[in-house]
Amino acid sequence: MRASNEGLIVIDVQNDFCPGGALAVAGGDEIIPRINALMDGFAVKVLTQDWHPADHSSFAANHPGAAPFSLTQMPYGPQVLWPVHCVEGTDGAAFHKALRTNPADLVIRKGFRAAIDSYSAFFENDHKTPTGLEGYLRSRGVTDLTFTGLATDFCVAYSAIDAARLGFAVTVLEGACRAIDLNGSLAAALNDMRAAGVRLEA
Ligand code: VGL
Ligand code: ZN
């Protein structure tokens, strides 16, 4: 058991990001046994859930003529347009059935506002609108965070970088994550995480 200031964050281990899902990440389900085994060792355990309304602006289907995985400009900056995924209340948005969810202290949802995406568990994609997770962790005395989940190069990286900027000591367990890897996004995310002071472990 680790010290009481250590938290485990499990990012988006949901059906749509696992094989057979709408935005499947290769090998996304392979990480689940390791995550399950890690949980009991941490004092504070948080699961995140990507949770979008059907009219979400990150869905290519809501931009006539736009192809999935193309880029668009939003008021808050560039945004990848994704296949429809993790629509609130659907089976695709549910946690993978192999993930242990009972040990979690907190489940935090993100991306629930139609006009803005939220890759990070801390801030929406405007890098300003908070999700409330920082306050939760601080009020529970957490200073050190270990990240696992999906996808390495989007929601895990954005969350880990925000956490490091907020002053948490951050480790990403690469082997307990899987990447989308869109046009070099994995290499870029690994560089950005290192530059932000995130420790990458196997
Ligand atoms: C994610 C793309 C869109 C993720 C979520 O969990 O990494 N990626 N929504
Ligand atoms: Zn999403």
Coordinates of N, CA and C and ligand atoms in Angstrom, one line a residue:
M1 N 0.8 -1.2 0.0 CA 0.0 0.0 0.0 C 0.9 1.3 0.0
R2 N 0.6 2.1 -0.9 CA 1.4 3.4 -1.0 C 0.9 4.4 0.1
A3 N 1.6 5.5 0.2 CA 1.3 6.5 1.2 C -0.1 7.2 0.8
S4 N -0.7 7.8 1.8 CA -2.0 8.4 1.6 C -2.0 9.6 0.6
N5 N -0.8 10.1 0.3 CA -0.8 11.2 -0.7 C -0.7 10.8 -2.1
E6 N -0.8 9.5 -2.4 CA -0.7 9.0 -3.7 C -2.0 8.5 -4.3
G7 N -2.3 9.1 -5.5 CA -3.5 8.8 -6.2 C -3.3 8.1 -7.5
L8 N -4.2 7.2 -7.9 CA -4.2 6.5 -9.2 C -5.4 7.1 -10.0
I9 N -5.1 7.5 -11.2 CA -6.1 8.0 -12.1 C -6.2 7.1 -13.3
V10 N -7.4 6.6 -13.5 CA -7.6 5.6 -14.6 C -8.5 6.4 -15.7
I11 N -7.9 6.7 -16.8 CA -8.5 7.5 -17.8 C -9.3 6.6 -18.8
D12 N -10.6 6.9 -18.9 CA -11.4 6.5 -20.0 C -11.4 5.0 -20.5
V13 N -11.4 4.1 -19.5 CA -11.4 2.7 -19.9 C -12.8 2.3 -20.2
Q14 N -13.3 2.7 -21.4 CA -14.7 2.6 -21.7 C -14.8 1.8 -23.0
N15 N -16.0 1.2 -23.2 CA -16.2 0.3 -24.3 C -15.8 0.9 -25.7
D16 N -16.1 2.1 -25.9 CA -15.9 2.7 -27.2 C -14.4 2.9 -27.5
F17 N -13.5 2.9 -26.5 CA -12.1 2.9 -26.7 C -11.4 1.6 -26.7
C18 N -12.2 0.5 -26.6 CA -11.7 -0.8 -26.6 C -12.1 -1.5 -27.9
P19 N -11.4 -2.6 -28.2 CA -11.6 -3.3 -29.5 C -13.2 -3.6 -29.6
G20 N -13.7 -3.2 -30.8 CA -15.1 -3.4 -31.1 C -15.9 -2.1 -30.9
G21 N -15.2 -1.1 -30.2 CA -15.8 0.2 -29.9 C -15.7 1.2 -31.1
A22 N -16.5 2.3 -30.9 CA -16.6 3.3 -32.0 C -15.3 4.0 -32.3
L23 N -14.4 4.2 -31.3 CA -13.1 4.8 -31.4 C -12.1 3.9 -30.8
A24 N -12.0 2.7 -31.3 CA -11.2 1.6 -30.7 C -9.8 1.9 -30.7
V25 N -9.1 1.8 -29.6 CA -7.7 1.9 -29.5 C -7.1 0.5 -29.5
A26 N -6.1 0.3 -30.4 CA -5.5 -1.1 -30.5 C -5.0 -1.6 -29.1
G27 N -5.5 -2.7 -28.7 CA -5.1 -3.3 -27.5 C -5.6 -2.6 -26.2
G28 N -6.6 -1.8 -26.4 CA -7.1 -1.0 -25.3 C -7.6 -1.8 -24.1
D29 N -8.1 -3.0 -24.4 CA -8.5 -3.9 -23.2 C -7.4 -4.6 -22.6
E30 N -6.2 -4.7 -23.2 CA -5.1 -5.4 -22.6 C -4.6 -4.9 -21.3
I31 N -4.8 -3.6 -21.1 CA -4.3 -2.9 -19.9 C -5.1 -3.1 -18.7
I32 N -6.3 -3.7 -18.9 CA -7.2 -3.8 -17.7 C -6.7 -4.6 -16.6
P33 N -6.2 -5.8 -16.8 CA -5.7 -6.6 -15.7 C -4.7 -5.9 -14.8
R34 N -3.8 -5.2 -15.5 CA -2.7 -4.4 -14.7 C -3.4 -3.3 -13.9
I35 N -4.3 -2.6 -14.5 CA -5.0 -1.5 -13.8 C -5.8 -2.1 -12.6
N36 N -6.5 -3.2 -12.8 CA -7.2 -3.8 -11.7 C -6.3 -4.1 -10.5
A37 N -5.1 -4.7 -10.9 CA -4.2 -5.1 -9.8 C -3.6 -3.9 -9.1
L38 N -3.4 -2.8 -9.8 CA -2.9 -1.6 -9.2 C -3.8 -0.9 -8.1
M39 N -5.1 -1.0 -8.4 CA -6.0 -0.2 -7.6 C -5.9 -0.3 -6.1
D40 N -5.8 -1.6 -5.6 CA -5.8 -1.7 -4.1 C -4.6 -1.1 -3.5
G41 N -3.5 -0.8 -4.2 CA -2.3 -0.2 -3.7 C -2.4 1.3 -3.4
F42 N -3.4 1.9 -4.0 CA -3.5 3.4 -3.9 C -4.6 3.8 -2.9
A43 N -4.2 4.9 -2.1 CA -5.2 5.4 -1.1 C -6.4 6.1 -1.8
V44 N -6.1 6.7 -3.0 CA -7.2 7.5 -3.7 C -7.2 7.0 -5.1
K45 N -8.4 6.6 -5.5 CA -8.5 6.0 -6.9 C -9.7 6.7 -7.6
V46 N -9.3 7.2 -8.8 CA -10.3 8.0 -9.6 C -10.4 7.4 -11.0
L47 N -11.6 7.2 -11.4 CA -11.9 6.8 -12.8 C -12.4 8.0 -13.6
T48 N -12.0 8.2 -14.8 CA -12.7 9.2 -15.6 C -13.5 8.5 -16.7
Q49 N -14.5 9.3 -17.2 CA -15.4 8.8 -18.2 C -15.6 9.9 -19.2
D50 N -15.3 9.6 -20.5 CA -15.5 10.6 -21.6 C -17.1 10.5 -21.8
W51 N -17.7 11.6 -21.8 CA -19.2 11.6 -21.6 C -19.8 12.7 -22.5
H52 N -20.2 12.4 -23.7 CA -20.6 13.4 -24.7 C -22.1 13.4 -25.0
P53 N -22.7 14.6 -25.1 CA -24.1 14.6 -25.7 C -24.0 14.3 -27.2
A54 N -25.1 13.8 -27.7 CA -25.1 13.3 -29.1 C -24.8 14.5 -30.1
D55 N -25.0 15.7 -29.7 CA -24.7 16.9 -30.6 C -23.3 17.4 -30.3
H56 N -22.4 16.6 -29.8 CA -21.1 17.2 -29.4 C -20.3 17.7 -30.6
S57 N -19.7 18.8 -30.4 CA -19.0 19.5 -31.5 C -17.7 18.8 -31.9
S58 N -17.2 17.8 -31.1 CA -16.0 17.0 -31.5 C -16.4 15.9 -32.4
F59 N -17.6 15.7 -32.7 CA -18.0 14.6 -33.6 C -18.0 15.0 -35.1
A60 N -17.3 14.4 -35.9 CA -17.3 14.7 -37.4 C -18.7 14.7 -37.9
A61 N -19.5 13.8 -37.4 CA -20.9 13.7 -37.9 C -21.7 15.0 -37.7
N62 N -21.3 15.8 -36.8 CA -22.0 17.1 -36.5 C -21.4 18.3 -37.3
H63 N -20.5 18.0 -38.2 CA -19.9 19.0 -39.1 C -20.0 18.5 -40.6
P64 N -21.1 18.9 -41.2 CA -21.4 18.4 -42.6 C -20.2 18.4 -43.5
G65 N -19.9 17.3 -44.1 CA -18.8 17.2 -45.0 C -17.5 16.9 -44.4
A66 N -17.4 16.9 -43.1 CA -16.1 16.7 -42.4 C -15.8 15.2 -42.2
A67 N -14.6 14.8 -42.5 CA -14.3 13.3 -42.3 C -13.8 13.1 -40.9
P68 N -14.1 11.9 -40.3 CA -13.5 11.6 -39.0 C -12.0 11.7 -39.1
F69 N -11.4 12.1 -38.0 CA -9.9 12.3 -37.9 C -9.4 13.5 -38.6
S70 N -10.2 14.3 -39.2 CA -9.8 15.6 -39.8 C -9.7 16.6 -38.7
L71 N -9.0 17.7 -39.0 CA -8.8 18.8 -38.0 C -9.8 20.0 -38.3
T72 N -10.3 20.6 -37.3 CA -11.1 21.8 -37.5 C -10.6 22.9 -36.5
Q73 N -11.1 24.1 -36.7 CA -10.7 25.2 -35.7 C -12.0 25.4 -34.9
M74 N -11.8 25.5 -33.6 CA -12.8 25.8 -32.7 C -12.4 27.2 -32.0
P75 N -13.3 27.9 -31.4 CA -12.9 29.1 -30.7 C -11.8 29.0 -29.8
Y76 N -11.6 27.8 -29.2 CA -10.5 27.5 -28.3 C -9.3 26.9 -28.9
G77 N -9.3 26.8 -30.2 CA -8.1 26.2 -30.9 C -8.4 25.1 -31.8
P78 N -7.3 24.4 -32.3 CA -7.6 23.2 -33.2 C -8.2 22.1 -32.5
Q79 N -9.0 21.3 -33.2 CA -9.8 20.2 -32.6 C -9.9 19.1 -33.6
V80 N -9.5 17.9 -33.2 CA -9.7 16.7 -34.1 C -11.1 16.4 -34.1
L81 N -11.7 16.0 -35.3 CA -13.1 15.6 -35.3 C -13.1 14.1 -35.3
W82 N -13.8 13.6 -34.3 CA -13.8 12.1 -34.0 C -15.0 11.4 -34.5
P83 N -14.9 10.1 -34.7 CA -16.2 9.4 -34.9 C -17.1 9.6 -33.6
V84 N -18.3 9.4 -33.8 CA -19.2 9.5 -32.7 C -18.8 8.5 -31.6
H85 N -18.6 8.9 -30.4 CA -18.1 8.0 -29.4 C -18.6 8.4 -28.0
C86 N -18.7 7.5 -27.1 CA -19.0 7.8 -25.7 C -20.1 8.8 -25.5
V87 N -21.2 8.5 -26.2 CA -22.4 9.3 -26.0 C -23.1 8.9 -24.7
E88 N -23.3 9.9 -23.9 CA -23.8 9.7 -22.5 C -25.0 8.7 -22.4
G89 N -24.8 7.8 -21.5 CA -25.9 6.8 -21.3 C -25.8 5.6 -22.2
T90 N -25.0 5.6 -23.3 CA -24.9 4.4 -24.2 C -24.0 3.4 -23.7
D91 N -24.1 2.2 -24.2 CA -23.2 1.1 -23.9 C -21.7 1.5 -24.2
G92 N -21.5 2.2 -25.3 CA -20.2 2.6 -25.6 C -19.5 3.5 -24.6
A93 N -20.3 4.2 -23.9 CA -19.8 5.1 -22.8 C -19.6 4.4 -21.5
A94 N -20.1 3.2 -21.4 CA -20.0 2.4 -20.1 C -18.5 2.0 -20.0
F95 N -18.1 1.8 -18.7 CA -16.8 1.2 -18.5 C -16.7 -0.2 -19.0
H96 N -15.6 -0.6 -19.5 CA -15.4 -2.0 -20.0 C -15.7 -2.9 -18.8
K97 N -16.4 -4.0 -19.1 CA -16.9 -4.8 -18.0 C -15.8 -5.5 -17.2
A98 N -14.6 -5.6 -17.7 CA -13.6 -6.2 -17.0 C -12.9 -5.3 -16.0
L99 N -13.2 -4.0 -16.1 CA -12.5 -3.0 -15.2 C -13.2 -3.1 -13.9
R100 N -12.4 -3.2 -12.8 CA -12.9 -3.1 -11.5 C -13.3 -1.6 -11.2
T101 N -14.6 -1.4 -11.0 CA -15.1 0.0 -10.8 C -15.4 0.2 -9.3
N102 N -15.7 -0.9 -8.6 CA -16.2 -0.8 -7.2 C -15.1 -0.1 -6.3
P103 N -13.8 -0.4 -6.5 CA -12.8 0.3 -5.6 C -12.7 1.8 -5.8
A104 N -13.3 2.3 -6.9 CA -13.1 3.8 -7.2 C -13.7 4.7 -6.1
D105 N -13.0 5.7 -5.8 CA -13.5 6.7 -4.8 C -14.4 7.7 -5.6
L106 N -14.0 8.0 -6.8 CA -14.6 9.1 -7.6 C -14.6 8.7 -9.0
V107 N -15.8 8.9 -9.7 CA -15.9 8.8 -11.1 C -16.1 10.2 -11.6
I108 N -15.2 10.7 -12.5 CA -15.4 12.1 -13.0 C -15.7 12.0 -14.5
R109 N -16.7 12.7 -14.9 CA -17.1 12.8 -16.3 C -16.6 14.1 -16.9
K110 N -16.3 14.0 -18.2 CA -15.7 15.2 -18.9 C -16.2 15.1 -20.4
G111 N -16.3 16.3 -21.0 CA -16.7 16.4 -22.4 C -18.2 16.5 -22.5
F112 N -18.9 16.9 -21.4 CA -20.4 16.9 -21.4 C -21.0 18.1 -21.9
R113 N -20.2 19.1 -22.3 CA -20.7 20.4 -22.9 C -20.6 20.3 -24.4
A114 N -21.7 20.5 -25.1 CA -21.6 20.3 -26.6 C -20.6 21.2 -27.3
A115 N -20.3 22.3 -26.8 CA -19.5 23.3 -27.5 C -18.0 23.1 -27.3
I116 N -17.6 22.3 -26.3 CA -16.2 22.2 -26.0 C -15.8 20.7 -25.7
D117 N -14.7 20.3 -26.2 CA -14.2 19.0 -25.8 C -13.4 19.1 -24.6
S118 N -13.1 17.9 -23.9 CA -12.3 17.9 -22.7 C -11.5 16.6 -22.8
Y119 N -10.2 16.7 -23.2 CA -9.3 15.6 -23.2 C -8.8 15.4 -21.8
S120 N -8.5 16.5 -21.1 CA -7.9 16.4 -19.8 C -9.0 16.2 -18.7
A121 N -8.5 15.5 -17.7 CA -9.4 15.3 -16.6 C -9.5 16.5 -15.7
F122 N -8.6 17.5 -15.9 CA -8.5 18.7 -15.1 C -9.2 19.9 -15.7
F123 N -8.9 20.1 -17.0 CA -9.4 21.3 -17.7 C -10.0 20.9 -19.0
E124 N -11.1 21.6 -19.5 CA -11.6 21.4 -20.8 C -10.6 21.9 -21.8
N125 N -10.9 21.7 -23.1 CA -9.9 22.0 -24.1 C -9.6 23.5 -24.3
D126 N -10.3 24.4 -23.6 CA -9.9 25.8 -23.6 C -8.8 26.0 -22.6
H127 N -8.4 25.0 -21.9 CA -7.3 25.0 -20.9 C -7.7 25.9 -19.7
K128 N -8.9 26.3 -19.6 CA -9.4 27.2 -18.5 C -10.5 26.6 -17.7
T129 N -11.5 26.0 -18.3 CA -12.7 25.6 -17.6 C -12.3 24.3 -16.7
P130 N -12.4 24.4 -15.4 CA -12.0 23.3 -14.6 C -13.1 22.2 -14.5
T131 N -12.6 21.0 -14.3 CA -13.6 19.9 -14.1 C -13.9 19.7 -12.6
G132 N -13.1 20.3 -11.7 CA -13.2 20.1 -10.3 C -12.3 19.0 -9.7
L133 N -11.6 18.3 -10.6 CA -10.8 17.2 -10.1 C -9.6 17.7 -9.2
E134 N -9.0 18.9 -9.6 CA -7.9 19.4 -8.8 C -8.3 19.6 -7.3
G135 N -9.5 20.3 -7.2 CA -9.9 20.5 -5.8 C -10.2 19.3 -5.0
Y136 N -10.8 18.3 -5.7 CA -11.0 17.0 -5.0 C -9.7 16.4 -4.5
L137 N -8.7 16.3 -5.4 CA -7.5 15.7 -5.0 C -6.8 16.5 -3.9
R138 N -6.7 17.8 -4.0 CA -6.1 18.6 -3.0 C -6.8 18.5 -1.7
S139 N -8.1 18.5 -1.7 CA -8.8 18.4 -0.4 C -8.6 17.0 0.2
R140 N -8.2 16.0 -0.6 CA -7.9 14.7 0.0 C -6.5 14.5 0.3
G141 N -5.7 15.6 0.1 CA -4.3 15.5 0.5 C -3.4 14.8 -0.5
V142 N -3.9 14.7 -1.7 CA -3.1 14.0 -2.8 C -2.0 14.9 -3.4
T143 N -0.8 14.5 -3.5 CA 0.3 15.3 -4.1 C 0.9 14.5 -5.3
D144 N 0.8 13.2 -5.3 CA 1.5 12.4 -6.3 C 0.4 11.6 -7.1
L145 N 0.5 11.6 -8.4 CA -0.4 11.0 -9.2 C 0.2 10.0 -10.2
T146 N -0.4 8.8 -10.3 CA 0.0 7.8 -11.3 C -1.2 7.7 -12.3
F147 N -0.9 7.8 -13.6 CA -1.9 7.8 -14.7 C -1.8 6.5 -15.5
T148 N -3.0 5.9 -15.8 CA -3.1 4.8 -16.6 C -4.3 5.0 -17.5
G149 N -4.5 4.2 -18.6 CA -5.7 4.3 -19.3 C -5.6 4.6 -20.8
L150 N -6.6 5.2 -21.4 CA -6.8 5.5 -22.8 C -7.1 6.9 -23.1
A151 N -6.6 7.5 -24.1 CA -5.6 7.0 -24.9 C -4.3 7.8 -24.5
T152 N -3.1 7.1 -24.5 CA -1.9 7.7 -24.1 C -1.7 9.1 -24.7
D153 N -1.9 9.2 -26.0 CA -1.6 10.5 -26.7 C -2.7 11.5 -26.7
F154 N -3.8 11.3 -26.1 CA -4.9 12.3 -26.0 C -5.2 12.5 -24.5
C155 N -6.2 11.7 -24.1 CA -6.7 12.1 -22.7 C -5.7 11.8 -21.6
V156 N -4.8 10.7 -21.7 CA -3.8 10.5 -20.7 C -2.8 11.6 -20.7
A157 N -2.3 12.0 -21.9 CA -1.2 13.0 -22.0 C -1.7 14.3 -21.5
Y158 N -2.9 14.7 -22.0 CA -3.4 16.1 -21.6 C -3.6 16.1 -20.1
S159 N -4.1 15.0 -19.5 CA -4.4 15.0 -18.1 C -3.0 15.0 -17.3
A160 N -2.1 14.3 -17.7 CA -0.8 14.2 -17.0 C -0.1 15.5 -17.1
I161 N -0.1 16.2 -18.3 CA 0.6 17.5 -18.4 C -0.1 18.5 -17.6
D162 N -1.4 18.6 -17.6 CA -2.1 19.5 -16.7 C -1.8 19.3 -15.2
A163 N -1.7 18.0 -14.8 CA -1.4 17.7 -13.4 C 0.0 18.2 -13.1
A164 N 0.9 18.0 -14.0 CA 2.3 18.4 -13.7 C 2.3 19.9 -13.6
R165 N 1.6 20.6 -14.5 CA 1.6 22.1 -14.4 C 0.9 22.6 -13.1
L166 N 0.0 21.8 -12.6 CA -0.7 22.2 -11.4 C 0.2 21.9 -10.1
G167 N 1.3 21.2 -10.4 CA 2.3 21.0 -9.3 C 2.2 19.6 -8.7
F168 N 1.4 18.7 -9.2 CA 1.5 17.3 -8.7 C 2.7 16.6 -9.3
A169 N 3.2 15.7 -8.5 CA 4.3 14.8 -9.0 C 3.7 13.7 -9.8
V170 N 4.0 13.6 -11.1 CA 3.2 12.8 -12.1 C 4.0 11.7 -12.7
T171 N 3.5 10.5 -12.7 CA 4.0 9.4 -13.4 C 3.0 8.8 -14.3
V172 N 3.4 8.5 -15.5 CA 2.5 7.8 -16.5 C 3.1 6.4 -16.7
L173 N 2.3 5.4 -16.5 CA 2.7 4.0 -16.7 C 2.4 3.7 -18.1
E174 N 3.4 3.8 -19.0 CA 3.1 3.6 -20.4 C 2.5 2.2 -20.8
G175 N 3.0 1.2 -20.0 CA 2.5 -0.1 -20.3 C 1.1 -0.4 -19.9
A176 N 0.5 0.6 -19.1 CA -0.8 0.5 -18.6 C -1.7 1.5 -19.4
C177 N -1.2 1.9 -20.6 CA -1.9 2.8 -21.4 C -1.8 2.3 -22.9
R178 N -2.7 2.7 -23.7 CA -2.5 2.4 -25.2 C -2.9 3.7 -25.9
A179 N -2.3 3.8 -27.1 CA -2.4 5.1 -27.9 C -3.2 5.0 -29.2
I180 N -3.8 6.1 -29.6 CA -4.5 6.2 -30.9 C -3.4 6.3 -32.0
D181 N -2.4 7.2 -31.8 CA -1.3 7.5 -32.7 C -1.8 7.9 -34.1
L182 N -2.3 9.1 -34.1 CA -2.8 9.8 -35.2 C -1.7 10.8 -35.8
N183 N -1.2 10.5 -36.9 CA -0.2 11.4 -37.5 C 1.0 11.8 -36.6
G184 N 1.5 10.8 -35.9 CA 2.7 11.1 -35.0 C 2.3 11.6 -33.6
S185 N 1.0 11.5 -33.3 CA 0.6 12.1 -32.0 C 1.2 11.4 -30.8
L186 N 1.5 10.1 -30.9 CA 2.1 9.4 -29.8 C 3.5 10.0 -29.5
A187 N 4.4 10.1 -30.5 CA 5.7 10.6 -30.2 C 5.6 12.0 -29.7
A188 N 4.7 12.8 -30.3 CA 4.6 14.2 -29.8 C 4.1 14.3 -28.4
A189 N 3.2 13.4 -28.0 CA 2.7 13.4 -26.6 C 3.7 13.0 -25.7
L190 N 4.5 12.0 -26.0 CA 5.6 11.5 -25.1 C 6.6 12.7 -24.9
N191 N 7.0 13.4 -26.0 CA 7.9 14.5 -25.9 C 7.3 15.6 -25.0
D192 N 6.0 15.9 -25.2 CA 5.3 17.0 -24.4 C 5.3 16.6 -23.0
M193 N 5.0 15.3 -22.7 CA 4.9 14.9 -21.3 C 6.3 15.0 -20.6
R194 N 7.3 14.6 -21.3 CA 8.7 14.7 -20.7 C 9.0 16.1 -20.5
A195 N 8.7 17.0 -21.4 CA 9.0 18.4 -21.3 C 8.3 19.1 -20.1
A196 N 7.1 18.5 -19.8 CA 6.3 19.1 -18.7 C 6.8 18.5 -17.4
G197 N 7.7 17.6 -17.4 CA 8.2 17.0 -16.1 C 7.5 15.8 -15.7
V198 N 6.8 15.2 -16.6 CA 6.1 13.9 -16.3 C 7.1 12.8 -16.4
R199 N 7.0 11.9 -15.4 CA 7.9 10.7 -15.4 C 7.2 9.6 -16.1
L200 N 7.9 9.1 -17.2 CA 7.3 7.9 -17.9 C 8.0 6.6 -17.4
E201 N 7.1 5.7 -17.0 CA 7.6 4.4 -16.6 C 7.0 3.3 -17.4
A202 N 7.6 2.2 -17.5 CA 7.1 1.1 -18.3 C 5.8 0.6 -17.6
Ligands
VGL1 C1 -10.2 10.5 -26.2 C2 -10.4 11.2 -28.3 C3 -11.7 11.7 -28.1 C4 -9.4 9.8 -25.1 C5 -11.5 11.0 -25.9 O1 -9.9 9.3 -24.2 O2 -8.1 9.8 -25.3 N1 -9.7 10.7 -27.4 N2 -12.2 11.6 -26.8
ZN2 ZN -14.2 12.1 -26.5

